[in-house]
Coordinates of N, CA and C in Angstrom, one line a residue:
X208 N -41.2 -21.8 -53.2 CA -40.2 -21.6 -52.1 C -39.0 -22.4 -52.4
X209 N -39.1 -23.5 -53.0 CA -37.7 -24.6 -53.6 C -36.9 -23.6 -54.8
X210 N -37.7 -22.9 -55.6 CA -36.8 -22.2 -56.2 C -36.1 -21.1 -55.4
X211 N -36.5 -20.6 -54.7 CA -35.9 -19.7 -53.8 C -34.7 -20.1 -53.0
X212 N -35.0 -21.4 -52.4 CA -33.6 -21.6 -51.5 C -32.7 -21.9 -52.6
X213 N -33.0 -22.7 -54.0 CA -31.6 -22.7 -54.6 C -31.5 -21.8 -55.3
X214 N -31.7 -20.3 -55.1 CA -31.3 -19.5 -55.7 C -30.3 -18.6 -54.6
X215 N -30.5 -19.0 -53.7 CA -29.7 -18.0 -52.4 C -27.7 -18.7 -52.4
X216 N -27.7 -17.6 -52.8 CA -25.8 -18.5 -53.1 C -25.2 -18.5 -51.6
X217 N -25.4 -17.3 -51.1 CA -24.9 -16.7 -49.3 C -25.9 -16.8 -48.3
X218 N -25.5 -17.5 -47.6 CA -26.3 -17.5 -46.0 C -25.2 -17.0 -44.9
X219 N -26.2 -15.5 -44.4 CA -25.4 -14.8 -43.5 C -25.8 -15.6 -42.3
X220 N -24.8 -16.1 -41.2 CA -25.4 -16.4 -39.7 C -24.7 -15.2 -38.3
X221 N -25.3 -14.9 -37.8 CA -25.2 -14.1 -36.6 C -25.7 -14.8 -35.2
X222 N -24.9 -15.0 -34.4 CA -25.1 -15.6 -33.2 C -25.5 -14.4 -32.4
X223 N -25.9 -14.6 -31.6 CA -26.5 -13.0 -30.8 C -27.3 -13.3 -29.4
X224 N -26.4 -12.5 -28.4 CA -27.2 -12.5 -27.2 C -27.2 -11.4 -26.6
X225 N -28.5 -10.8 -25.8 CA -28.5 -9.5 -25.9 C -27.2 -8.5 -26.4
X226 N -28.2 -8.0 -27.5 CA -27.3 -6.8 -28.1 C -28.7 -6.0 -28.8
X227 N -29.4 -5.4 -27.8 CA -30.1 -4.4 -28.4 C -29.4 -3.5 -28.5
X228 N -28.5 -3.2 -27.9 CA -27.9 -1.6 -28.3 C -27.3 -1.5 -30.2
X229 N -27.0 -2.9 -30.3 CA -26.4 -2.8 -31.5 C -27.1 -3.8 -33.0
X230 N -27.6 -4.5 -32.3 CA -28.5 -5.2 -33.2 C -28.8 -4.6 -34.8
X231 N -29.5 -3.6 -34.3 CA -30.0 -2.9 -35.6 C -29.2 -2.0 -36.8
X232 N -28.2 -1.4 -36.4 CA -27.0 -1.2 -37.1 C -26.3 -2.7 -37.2
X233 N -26.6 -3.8 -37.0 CA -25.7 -4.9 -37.8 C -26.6 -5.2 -38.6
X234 N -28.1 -5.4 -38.4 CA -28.3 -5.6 -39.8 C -29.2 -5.1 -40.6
X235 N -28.8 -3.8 -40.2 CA -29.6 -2.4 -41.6 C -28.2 -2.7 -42.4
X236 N -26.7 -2.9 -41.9 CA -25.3 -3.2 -42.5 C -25.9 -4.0 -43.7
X237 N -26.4 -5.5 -43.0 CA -26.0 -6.6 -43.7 C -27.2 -6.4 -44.7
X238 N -28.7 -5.9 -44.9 CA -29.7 -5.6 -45.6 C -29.0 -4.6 -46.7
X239 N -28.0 -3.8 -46.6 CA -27.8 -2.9 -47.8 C -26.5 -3.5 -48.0
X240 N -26.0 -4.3 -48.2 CA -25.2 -4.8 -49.0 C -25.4 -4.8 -50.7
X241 N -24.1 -4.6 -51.2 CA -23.6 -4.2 -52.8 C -23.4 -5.5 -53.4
X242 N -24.5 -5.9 -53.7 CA -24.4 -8.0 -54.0 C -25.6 -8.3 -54.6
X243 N -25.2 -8.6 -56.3 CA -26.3 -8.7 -57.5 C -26.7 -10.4 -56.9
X244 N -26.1 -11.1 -56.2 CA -26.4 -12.5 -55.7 C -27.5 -12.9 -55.3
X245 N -28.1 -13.8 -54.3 CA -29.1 -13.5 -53.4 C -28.4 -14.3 -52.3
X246 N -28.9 -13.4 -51.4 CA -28.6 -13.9 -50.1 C -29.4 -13.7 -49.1
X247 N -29.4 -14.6 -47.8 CA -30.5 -14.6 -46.5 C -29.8 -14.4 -45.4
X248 N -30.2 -13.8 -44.1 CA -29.9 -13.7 -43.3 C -30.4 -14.2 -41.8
X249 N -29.3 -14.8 -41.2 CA -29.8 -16.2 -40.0 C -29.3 -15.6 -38.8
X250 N -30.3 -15.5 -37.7 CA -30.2 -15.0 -36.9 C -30.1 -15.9 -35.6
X251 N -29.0 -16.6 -34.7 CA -29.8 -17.5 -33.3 C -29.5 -16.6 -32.4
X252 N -30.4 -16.4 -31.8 CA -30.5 -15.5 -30.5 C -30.6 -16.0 -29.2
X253 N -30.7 -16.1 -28.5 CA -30.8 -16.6 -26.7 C -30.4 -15.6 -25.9
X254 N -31.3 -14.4 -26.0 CA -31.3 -12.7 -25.5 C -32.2 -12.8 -24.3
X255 N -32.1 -12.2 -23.6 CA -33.4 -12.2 -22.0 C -33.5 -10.4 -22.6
X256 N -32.6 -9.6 -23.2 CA -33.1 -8.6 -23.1 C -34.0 -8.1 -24.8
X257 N -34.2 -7.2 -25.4 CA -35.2 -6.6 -26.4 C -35.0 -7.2 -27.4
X258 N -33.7 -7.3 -27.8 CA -33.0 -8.1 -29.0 C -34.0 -8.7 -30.0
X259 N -34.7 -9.8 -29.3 CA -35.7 -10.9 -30.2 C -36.9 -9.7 -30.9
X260 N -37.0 -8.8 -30.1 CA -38.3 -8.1 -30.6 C -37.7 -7.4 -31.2
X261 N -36.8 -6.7 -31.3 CA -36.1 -5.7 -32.1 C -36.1 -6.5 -33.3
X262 N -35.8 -7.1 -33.5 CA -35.9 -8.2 -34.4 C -37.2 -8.6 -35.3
X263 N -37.6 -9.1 -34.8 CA -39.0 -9.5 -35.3 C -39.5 -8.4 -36.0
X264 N -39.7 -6.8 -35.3 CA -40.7 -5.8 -35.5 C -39.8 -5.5 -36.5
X265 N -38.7 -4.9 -36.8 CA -38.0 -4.3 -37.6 C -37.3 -4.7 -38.9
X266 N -37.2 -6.2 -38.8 CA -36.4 -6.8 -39.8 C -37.2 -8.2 -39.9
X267 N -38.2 -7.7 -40.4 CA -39.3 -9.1 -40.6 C -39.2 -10.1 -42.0
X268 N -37.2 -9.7 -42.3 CA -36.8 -10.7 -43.5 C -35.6 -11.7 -42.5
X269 N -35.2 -11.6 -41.6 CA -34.5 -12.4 -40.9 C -35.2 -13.5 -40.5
X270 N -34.0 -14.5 -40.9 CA -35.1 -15.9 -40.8 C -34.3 -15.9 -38.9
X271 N -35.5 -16.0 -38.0 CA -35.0 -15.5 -36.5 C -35.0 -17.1 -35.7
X272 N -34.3 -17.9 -35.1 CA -34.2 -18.7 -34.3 C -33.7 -18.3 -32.8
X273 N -34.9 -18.2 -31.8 CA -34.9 -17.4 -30.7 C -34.8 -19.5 -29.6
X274 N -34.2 -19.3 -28.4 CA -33.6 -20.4 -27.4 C -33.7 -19.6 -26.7
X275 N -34.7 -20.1 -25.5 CA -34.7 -19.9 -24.3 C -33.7 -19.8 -23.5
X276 N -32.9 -20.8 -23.6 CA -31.6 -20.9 -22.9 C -30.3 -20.1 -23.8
X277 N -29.3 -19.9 -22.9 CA -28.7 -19.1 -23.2 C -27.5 -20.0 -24.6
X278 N -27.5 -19.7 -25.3 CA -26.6 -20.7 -26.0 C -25.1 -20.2 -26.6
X279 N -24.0 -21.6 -26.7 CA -22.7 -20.9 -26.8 C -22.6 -19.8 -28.2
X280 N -21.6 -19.2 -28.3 CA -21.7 -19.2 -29.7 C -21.1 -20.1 -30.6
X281 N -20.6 -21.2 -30.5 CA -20.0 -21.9 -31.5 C -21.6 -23.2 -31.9
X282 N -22.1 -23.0 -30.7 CA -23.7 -24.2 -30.8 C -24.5 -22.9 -31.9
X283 N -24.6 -21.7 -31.6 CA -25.3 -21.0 -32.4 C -24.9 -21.0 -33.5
X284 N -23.3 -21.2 -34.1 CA -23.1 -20.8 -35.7 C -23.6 -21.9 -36.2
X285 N -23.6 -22.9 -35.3 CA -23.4 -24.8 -36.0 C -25.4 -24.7 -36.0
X286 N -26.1 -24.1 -35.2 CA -27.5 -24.1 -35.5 C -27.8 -23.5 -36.6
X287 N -27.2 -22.1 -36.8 CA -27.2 -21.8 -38.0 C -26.9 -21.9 -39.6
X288 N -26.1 -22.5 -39.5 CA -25.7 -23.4 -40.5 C -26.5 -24.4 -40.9
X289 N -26.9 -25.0 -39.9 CA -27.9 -26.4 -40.5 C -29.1 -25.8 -41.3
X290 N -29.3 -24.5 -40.4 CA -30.7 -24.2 -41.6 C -30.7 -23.1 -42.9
X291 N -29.6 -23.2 -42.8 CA -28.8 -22.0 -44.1 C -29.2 -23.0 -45.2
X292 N -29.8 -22.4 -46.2 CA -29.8 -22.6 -48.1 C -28.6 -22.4 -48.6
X293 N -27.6 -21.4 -47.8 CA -26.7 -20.7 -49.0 C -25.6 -22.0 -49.0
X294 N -24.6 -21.9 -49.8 CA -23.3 -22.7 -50.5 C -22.4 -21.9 -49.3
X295 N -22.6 -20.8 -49.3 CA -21.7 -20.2 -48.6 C -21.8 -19.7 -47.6
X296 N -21.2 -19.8 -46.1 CA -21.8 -19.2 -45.4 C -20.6 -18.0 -44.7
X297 N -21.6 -16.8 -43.8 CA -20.6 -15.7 -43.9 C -21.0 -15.2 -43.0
X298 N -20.2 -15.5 -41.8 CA -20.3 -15.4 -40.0 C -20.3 -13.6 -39.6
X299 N -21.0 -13.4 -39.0 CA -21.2 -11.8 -38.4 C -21.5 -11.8 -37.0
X300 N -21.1 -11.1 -36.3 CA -21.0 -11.2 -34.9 C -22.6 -10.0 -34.4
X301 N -23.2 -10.1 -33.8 CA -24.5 -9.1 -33.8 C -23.9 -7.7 -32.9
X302 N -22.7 -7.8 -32.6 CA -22.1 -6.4 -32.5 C -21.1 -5.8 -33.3
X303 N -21.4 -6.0 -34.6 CA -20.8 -6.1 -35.7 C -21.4 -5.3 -37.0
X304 N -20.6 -4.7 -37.6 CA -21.4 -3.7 -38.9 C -20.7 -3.8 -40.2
X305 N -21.2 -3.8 -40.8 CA -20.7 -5.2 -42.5 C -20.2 -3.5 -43.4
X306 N -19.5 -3.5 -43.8 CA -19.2 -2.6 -44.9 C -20.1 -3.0 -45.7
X307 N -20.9 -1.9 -46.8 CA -22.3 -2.5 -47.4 C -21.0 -3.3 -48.9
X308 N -19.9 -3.0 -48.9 CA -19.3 -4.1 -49.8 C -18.6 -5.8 -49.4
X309 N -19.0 -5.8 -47.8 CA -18.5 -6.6 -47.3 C -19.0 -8.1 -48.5
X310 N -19.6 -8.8 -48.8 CA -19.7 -9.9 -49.7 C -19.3 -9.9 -50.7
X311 N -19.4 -8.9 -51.1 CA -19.2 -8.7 -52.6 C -17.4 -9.0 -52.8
X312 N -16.8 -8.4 -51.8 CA -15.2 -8.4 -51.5 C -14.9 -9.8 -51.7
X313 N -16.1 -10.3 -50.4 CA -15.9 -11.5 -49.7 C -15.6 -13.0 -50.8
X314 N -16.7 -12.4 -51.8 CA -17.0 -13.6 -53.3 C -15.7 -13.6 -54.0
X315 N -15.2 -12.2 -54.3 CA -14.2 -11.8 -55.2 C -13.3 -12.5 -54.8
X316 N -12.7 -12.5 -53.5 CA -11.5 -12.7 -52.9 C -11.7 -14.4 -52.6
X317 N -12.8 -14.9 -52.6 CA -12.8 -16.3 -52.1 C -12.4 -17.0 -54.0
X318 N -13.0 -16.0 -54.9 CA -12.5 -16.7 -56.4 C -11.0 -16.2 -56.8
X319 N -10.8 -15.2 -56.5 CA -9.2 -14.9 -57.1 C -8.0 -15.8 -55.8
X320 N -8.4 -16.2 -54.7 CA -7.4 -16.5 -54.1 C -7.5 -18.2 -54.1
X321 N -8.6 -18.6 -54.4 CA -9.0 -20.0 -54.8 C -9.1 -21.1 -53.6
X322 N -9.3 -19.7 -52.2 CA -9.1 -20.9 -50.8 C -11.2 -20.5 -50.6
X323 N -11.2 -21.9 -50.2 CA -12.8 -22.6 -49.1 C -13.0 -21.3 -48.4
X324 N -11.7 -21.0 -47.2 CA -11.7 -20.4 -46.4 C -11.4 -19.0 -46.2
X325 N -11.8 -17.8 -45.9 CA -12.1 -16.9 -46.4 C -12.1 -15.3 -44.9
X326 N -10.5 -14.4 -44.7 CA -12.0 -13.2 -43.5 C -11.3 -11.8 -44.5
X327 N -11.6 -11.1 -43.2 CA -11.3 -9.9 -43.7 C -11.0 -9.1 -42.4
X328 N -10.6 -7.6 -42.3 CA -10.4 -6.9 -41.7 C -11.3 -6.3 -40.7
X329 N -11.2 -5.9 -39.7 CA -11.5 -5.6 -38.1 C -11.4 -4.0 -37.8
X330 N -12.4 -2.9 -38.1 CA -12.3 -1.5 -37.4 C -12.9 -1.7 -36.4
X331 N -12.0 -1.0 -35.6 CA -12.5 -0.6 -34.0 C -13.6 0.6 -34.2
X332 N -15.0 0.2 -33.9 CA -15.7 0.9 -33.9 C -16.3 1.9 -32.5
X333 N -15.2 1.6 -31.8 CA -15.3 2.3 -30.5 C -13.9 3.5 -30.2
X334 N -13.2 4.1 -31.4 CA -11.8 4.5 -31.4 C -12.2 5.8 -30.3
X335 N -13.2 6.3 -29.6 CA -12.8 7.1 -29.1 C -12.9 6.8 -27.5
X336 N -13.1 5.1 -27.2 CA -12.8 4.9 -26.0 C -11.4 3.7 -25.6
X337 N -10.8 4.7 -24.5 CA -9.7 4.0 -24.5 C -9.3 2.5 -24.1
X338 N -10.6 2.0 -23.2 CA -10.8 0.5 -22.9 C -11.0 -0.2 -24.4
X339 N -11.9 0.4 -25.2 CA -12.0 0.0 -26.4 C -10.9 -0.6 -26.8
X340 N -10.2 0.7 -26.9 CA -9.0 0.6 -28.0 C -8.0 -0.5 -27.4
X341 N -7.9 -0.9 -25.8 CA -6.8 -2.0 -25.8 C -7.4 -3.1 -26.1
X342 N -8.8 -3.4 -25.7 CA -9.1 -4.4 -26.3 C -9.0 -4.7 -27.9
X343 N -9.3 -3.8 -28.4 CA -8.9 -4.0 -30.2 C -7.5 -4.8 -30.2
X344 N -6.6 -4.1 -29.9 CA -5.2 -4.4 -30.0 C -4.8 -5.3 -29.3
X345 N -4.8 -5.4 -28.1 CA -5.0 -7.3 -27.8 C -5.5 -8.1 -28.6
X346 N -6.9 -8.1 -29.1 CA -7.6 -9.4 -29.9 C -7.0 -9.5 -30.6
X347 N -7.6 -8.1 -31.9 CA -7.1 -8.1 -32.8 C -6.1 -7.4 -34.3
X348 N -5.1 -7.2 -33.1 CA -3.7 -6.4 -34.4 C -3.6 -7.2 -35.2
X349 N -4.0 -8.2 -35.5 CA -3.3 -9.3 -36.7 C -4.0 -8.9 -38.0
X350 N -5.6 -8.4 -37.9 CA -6.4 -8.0 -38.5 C -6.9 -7.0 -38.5
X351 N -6.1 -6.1 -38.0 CA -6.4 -4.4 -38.2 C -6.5 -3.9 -39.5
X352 N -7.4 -2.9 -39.7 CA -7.1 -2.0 -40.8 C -6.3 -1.6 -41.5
X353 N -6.0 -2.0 -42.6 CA -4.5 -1.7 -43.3 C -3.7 -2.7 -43.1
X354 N -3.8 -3.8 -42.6 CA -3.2 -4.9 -42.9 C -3.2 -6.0 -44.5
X355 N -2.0 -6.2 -44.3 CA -1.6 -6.8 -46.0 C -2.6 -8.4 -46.0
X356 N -3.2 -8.4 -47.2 CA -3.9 -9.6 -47.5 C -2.6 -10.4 -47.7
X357 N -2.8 -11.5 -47.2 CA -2.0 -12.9 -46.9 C -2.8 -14.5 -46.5
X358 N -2.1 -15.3 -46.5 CA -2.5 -16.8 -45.9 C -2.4 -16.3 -44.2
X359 N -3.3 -17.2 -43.5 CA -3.1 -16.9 -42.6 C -3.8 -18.2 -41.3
X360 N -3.2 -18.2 -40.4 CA -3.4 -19.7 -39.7 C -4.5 -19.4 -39.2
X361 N -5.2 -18.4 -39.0 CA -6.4 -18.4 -37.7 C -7.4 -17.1 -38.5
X362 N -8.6 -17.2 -38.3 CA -9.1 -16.0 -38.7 C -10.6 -16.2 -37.1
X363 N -10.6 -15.0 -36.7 CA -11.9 -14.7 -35.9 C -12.9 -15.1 -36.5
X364 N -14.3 -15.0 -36.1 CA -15.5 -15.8 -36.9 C -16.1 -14.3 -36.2
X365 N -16.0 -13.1 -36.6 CA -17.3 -12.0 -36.4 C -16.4 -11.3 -37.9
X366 N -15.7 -12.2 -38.8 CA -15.6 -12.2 -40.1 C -14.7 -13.0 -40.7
X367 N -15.4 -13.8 -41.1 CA -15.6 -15.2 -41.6 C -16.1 -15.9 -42.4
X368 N -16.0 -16.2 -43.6 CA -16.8 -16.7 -44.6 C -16.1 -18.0 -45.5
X369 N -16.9 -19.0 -45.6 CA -16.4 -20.4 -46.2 C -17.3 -21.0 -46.6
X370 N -17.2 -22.1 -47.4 CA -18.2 -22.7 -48.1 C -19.0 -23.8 -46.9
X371 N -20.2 -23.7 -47.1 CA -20.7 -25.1 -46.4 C -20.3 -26.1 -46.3
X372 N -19.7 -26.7 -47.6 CA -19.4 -27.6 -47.5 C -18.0 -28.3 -46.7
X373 N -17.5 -27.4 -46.4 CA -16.0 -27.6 -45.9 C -16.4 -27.6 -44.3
X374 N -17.3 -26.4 -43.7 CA -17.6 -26.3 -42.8 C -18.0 -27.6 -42.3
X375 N -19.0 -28.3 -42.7 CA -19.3 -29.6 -42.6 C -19.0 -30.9 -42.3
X376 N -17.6 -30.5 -43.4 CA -16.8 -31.7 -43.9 C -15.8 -32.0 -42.5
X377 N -15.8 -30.6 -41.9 CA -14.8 -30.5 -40.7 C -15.7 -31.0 -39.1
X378 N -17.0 -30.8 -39.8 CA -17.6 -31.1 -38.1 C -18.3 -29.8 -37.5
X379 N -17.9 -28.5 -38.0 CA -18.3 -27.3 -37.8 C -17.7 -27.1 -36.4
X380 N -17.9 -26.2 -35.2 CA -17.8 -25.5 -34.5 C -17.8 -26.3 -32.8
X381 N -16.6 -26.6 -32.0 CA -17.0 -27.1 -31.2 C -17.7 -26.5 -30.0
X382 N -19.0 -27.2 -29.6 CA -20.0 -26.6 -28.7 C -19.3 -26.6 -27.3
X383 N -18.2 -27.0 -27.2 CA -18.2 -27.0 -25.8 C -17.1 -25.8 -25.4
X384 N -17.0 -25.1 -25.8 CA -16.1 -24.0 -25.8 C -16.6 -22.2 -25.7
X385 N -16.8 -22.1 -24.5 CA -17.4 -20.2 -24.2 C -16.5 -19.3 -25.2
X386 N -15.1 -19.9 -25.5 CA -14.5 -19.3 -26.6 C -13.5 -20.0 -27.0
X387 N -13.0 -19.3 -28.5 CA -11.8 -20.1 -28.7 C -12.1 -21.2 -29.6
X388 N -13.7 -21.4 -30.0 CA -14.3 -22.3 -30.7 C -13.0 -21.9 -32.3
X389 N -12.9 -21.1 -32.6 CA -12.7 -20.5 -34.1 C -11.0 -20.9 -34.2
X390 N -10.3 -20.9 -33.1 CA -8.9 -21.2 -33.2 C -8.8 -22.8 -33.4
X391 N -9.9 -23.9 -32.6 CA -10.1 -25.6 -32.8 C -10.3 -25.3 -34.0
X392 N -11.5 -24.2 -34.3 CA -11.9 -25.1 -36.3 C -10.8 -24.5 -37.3
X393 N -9.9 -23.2 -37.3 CA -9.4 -23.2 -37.7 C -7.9 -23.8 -37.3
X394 N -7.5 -24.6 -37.1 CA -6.6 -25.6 -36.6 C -7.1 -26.6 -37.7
X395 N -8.2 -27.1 -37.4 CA -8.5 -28.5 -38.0 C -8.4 -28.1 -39.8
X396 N -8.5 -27.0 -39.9 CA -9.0 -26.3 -41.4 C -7.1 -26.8 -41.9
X397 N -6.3 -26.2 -41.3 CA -4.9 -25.9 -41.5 C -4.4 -27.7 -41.3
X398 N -5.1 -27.9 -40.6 CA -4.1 -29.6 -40.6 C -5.2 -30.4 -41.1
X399 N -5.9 -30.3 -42.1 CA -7.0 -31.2 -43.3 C -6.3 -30.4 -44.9
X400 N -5.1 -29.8 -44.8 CA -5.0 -29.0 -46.0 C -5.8 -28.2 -46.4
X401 N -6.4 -26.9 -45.3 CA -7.3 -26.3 -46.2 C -6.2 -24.4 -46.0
X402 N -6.4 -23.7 -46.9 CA -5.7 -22.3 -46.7 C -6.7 -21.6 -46.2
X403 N -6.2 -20.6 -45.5 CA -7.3 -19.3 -44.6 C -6.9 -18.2 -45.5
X404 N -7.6 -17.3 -46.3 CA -6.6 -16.3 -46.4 C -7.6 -15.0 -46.0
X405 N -7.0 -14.1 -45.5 CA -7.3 -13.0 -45.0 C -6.8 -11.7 -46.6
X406 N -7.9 -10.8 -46.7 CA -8.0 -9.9 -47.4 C -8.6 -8.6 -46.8
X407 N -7.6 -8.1 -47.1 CA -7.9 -6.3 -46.1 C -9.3 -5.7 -46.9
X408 N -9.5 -5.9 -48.2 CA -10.7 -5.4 -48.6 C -12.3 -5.8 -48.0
X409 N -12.2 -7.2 -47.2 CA -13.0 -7.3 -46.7 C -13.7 -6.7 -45.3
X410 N -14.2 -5.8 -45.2 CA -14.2 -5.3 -43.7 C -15.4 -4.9 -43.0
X411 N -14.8 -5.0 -41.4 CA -16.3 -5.0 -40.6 C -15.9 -4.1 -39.2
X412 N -16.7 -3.6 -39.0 CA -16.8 -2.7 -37.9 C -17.2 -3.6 -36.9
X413 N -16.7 -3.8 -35.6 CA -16.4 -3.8 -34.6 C -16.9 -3.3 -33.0
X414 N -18.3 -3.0 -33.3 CA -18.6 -2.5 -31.8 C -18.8 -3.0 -30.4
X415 N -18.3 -2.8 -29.6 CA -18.1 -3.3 -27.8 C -16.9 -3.2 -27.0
X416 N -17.5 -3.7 -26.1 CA -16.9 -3.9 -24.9 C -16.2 -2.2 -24.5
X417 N -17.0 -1.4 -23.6 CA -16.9 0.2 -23.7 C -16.5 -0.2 -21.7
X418 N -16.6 -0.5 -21.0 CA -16.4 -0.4 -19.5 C -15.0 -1.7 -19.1
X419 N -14.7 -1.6 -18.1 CA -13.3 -1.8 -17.2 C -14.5 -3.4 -17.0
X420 N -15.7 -3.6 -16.4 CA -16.0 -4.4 -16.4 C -16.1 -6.0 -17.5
X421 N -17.3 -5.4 -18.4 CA -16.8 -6.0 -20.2 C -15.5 -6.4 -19.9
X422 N -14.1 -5.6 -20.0 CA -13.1 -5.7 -20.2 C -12.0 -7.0 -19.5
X423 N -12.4 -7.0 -18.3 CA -12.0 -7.8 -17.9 C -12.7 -9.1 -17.7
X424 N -14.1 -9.0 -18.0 CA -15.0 -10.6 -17.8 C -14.4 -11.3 -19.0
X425 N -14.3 -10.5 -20.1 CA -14.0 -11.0 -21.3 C -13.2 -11.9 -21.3
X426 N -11.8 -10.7 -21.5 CA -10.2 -11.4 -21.5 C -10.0 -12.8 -20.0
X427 N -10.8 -12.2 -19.1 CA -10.7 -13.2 -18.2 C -11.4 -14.8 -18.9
X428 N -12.3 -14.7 -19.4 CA -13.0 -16.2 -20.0 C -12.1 -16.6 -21.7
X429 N -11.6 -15.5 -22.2 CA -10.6 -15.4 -23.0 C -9.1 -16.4 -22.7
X430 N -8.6 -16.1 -21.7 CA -7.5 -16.4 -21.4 C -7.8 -17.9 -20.9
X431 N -8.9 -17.8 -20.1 CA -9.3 -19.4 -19.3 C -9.2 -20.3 -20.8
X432 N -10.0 -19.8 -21.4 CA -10.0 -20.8 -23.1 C -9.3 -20.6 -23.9
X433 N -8.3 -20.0 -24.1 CA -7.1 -19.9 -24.6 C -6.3 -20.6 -23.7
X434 N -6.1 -21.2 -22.5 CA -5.3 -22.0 -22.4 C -5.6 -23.6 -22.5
X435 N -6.9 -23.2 -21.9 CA -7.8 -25.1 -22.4 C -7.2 -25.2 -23.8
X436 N -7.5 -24.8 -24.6 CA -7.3 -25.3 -26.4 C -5.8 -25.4 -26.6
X437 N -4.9 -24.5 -26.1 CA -4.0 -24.9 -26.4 C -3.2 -26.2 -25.4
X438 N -4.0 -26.7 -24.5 CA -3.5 -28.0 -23.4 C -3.9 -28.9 -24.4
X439 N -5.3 -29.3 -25.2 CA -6.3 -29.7 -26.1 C -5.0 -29.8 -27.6
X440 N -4.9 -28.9 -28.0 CA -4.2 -29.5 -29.5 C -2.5 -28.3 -29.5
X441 N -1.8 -28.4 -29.9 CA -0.5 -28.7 -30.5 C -0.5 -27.2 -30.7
X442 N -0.8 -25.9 -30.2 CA -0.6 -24.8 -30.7 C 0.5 -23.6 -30.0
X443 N 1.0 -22.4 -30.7 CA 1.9 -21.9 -30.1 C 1.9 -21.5 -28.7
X444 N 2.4 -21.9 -27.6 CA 2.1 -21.3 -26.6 C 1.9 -22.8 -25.5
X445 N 1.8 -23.4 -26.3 CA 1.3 -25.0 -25.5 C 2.0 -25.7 -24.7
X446 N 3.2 -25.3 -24.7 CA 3.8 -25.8 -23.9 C 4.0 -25.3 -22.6
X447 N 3.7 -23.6 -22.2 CA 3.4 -22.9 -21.1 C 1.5 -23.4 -20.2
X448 N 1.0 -23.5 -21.3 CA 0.0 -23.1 -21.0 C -0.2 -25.0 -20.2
X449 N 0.7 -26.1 -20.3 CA 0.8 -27.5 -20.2 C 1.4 -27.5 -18.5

């Protein structure tokens, strides 16, 4: 079993609370991946609905960390990390669907561009609903489809990938944040000298938030924590939100 963890170079982690509807398309995704590597797949869950058993019965290679209680996601990525083997770890959101080249991109582009820090591109996997679609474009135009690989100050964490060791080095993920955890750590990434760079070859599919409800619970707890962080640290917008 000691040869095996040091043989796993990538540890995928997925935070996840109920998402039976999508669960299993993220990781039939992340199981056919195009990657001569070895890699494992970390799942924390804190689901009241199917999720955990969909899980268990179907994908009985997911190493599964199931919590009673509901947990944030920034406490889930940082649980999952601690029990990742891999060097690398490579964040997936459980309403989320991996291009089966997504790591393989992910490796290439973390060696040719020579940054720790590492995402990729964002399809709206909901394009034929129109609530969908604004929410895409609010979150995330920055990381649409067809956008130019560049340096970039912030990257989402439902595609995300960086070395452990940096992740660590920074403290990982602050737990006390319903959201907005990803803009604190990437803040801290950009003012410790570290580069983000974003590569359009890396890509992930996108599924949620389909009703006026979703829509607005979201951007509503969205906006609440997007102005906490920016009262919290030095970012654009900070002085309104002050």
């Amino acid at each position: 079993m000691t040869n095996q963890k040091n043989n796993i170079l990538v540890s995928i982690v997925i935070p996840s609370y109920n998402e039976e509807k999508s669960i299993e398309k993220c990781l039939y995704s992340v199981f056919e991946q195009e990657l001569e590597d070895k890699y494992e797949v970390i799942v924390v869950d804190s689901s009241n609905d199917a999720t955990p058993k969909i899980i268990s019965e179907k994908f009985p290679k997911v190493r599964l960390f199931h919590h009673e209680q509901k947990t944030l996601p920034g406490s889930a990525r940082n649980i999952g990390v601690k029990q990742a083997y891999g060097k690398i770890i490579a964040f997936l959101d459980g309403h989320c669907i991996a291009d089966k080249f997504w790591l393989q991109k992910a490796l290439q582009a973390m060696k040719k561009s020579g940054s720790s820090v590492i995402g990729g591109a964002l399809k709206n996997g909901n394009s034929q609903n129109l609530i969908s679609i604004a929410d895409y474009i609010l979150a995330f135009n920055e990381f649409a489809e067809g956008m130019p690989s560049r340096s970039v100050l912030f990257m989402p964490t439902c595609n995300f990938i960086c070395t452990k060791e940096v992740f660590k080095k920074l403290g990982g993920f602050d737990e006390s944040l319903r959201a907005g955890e990803d803009t604190v750590f990437c803040h801290k990434l950009i003012k410790n000298g570290y580069t983000i760079y974003f590569d359009e070859h890396i890509l992930v599919v996108r599924i949620k938030r389909e009703t006026w409800k979703e829509y607005i619970k979201h951007n509503r707890n969205f906006g609440r924590y997007s102005s906490y962080v920016r009262k919290k640290i030095n970012l654009p917008g900070s002085i309104f939100a002050r």
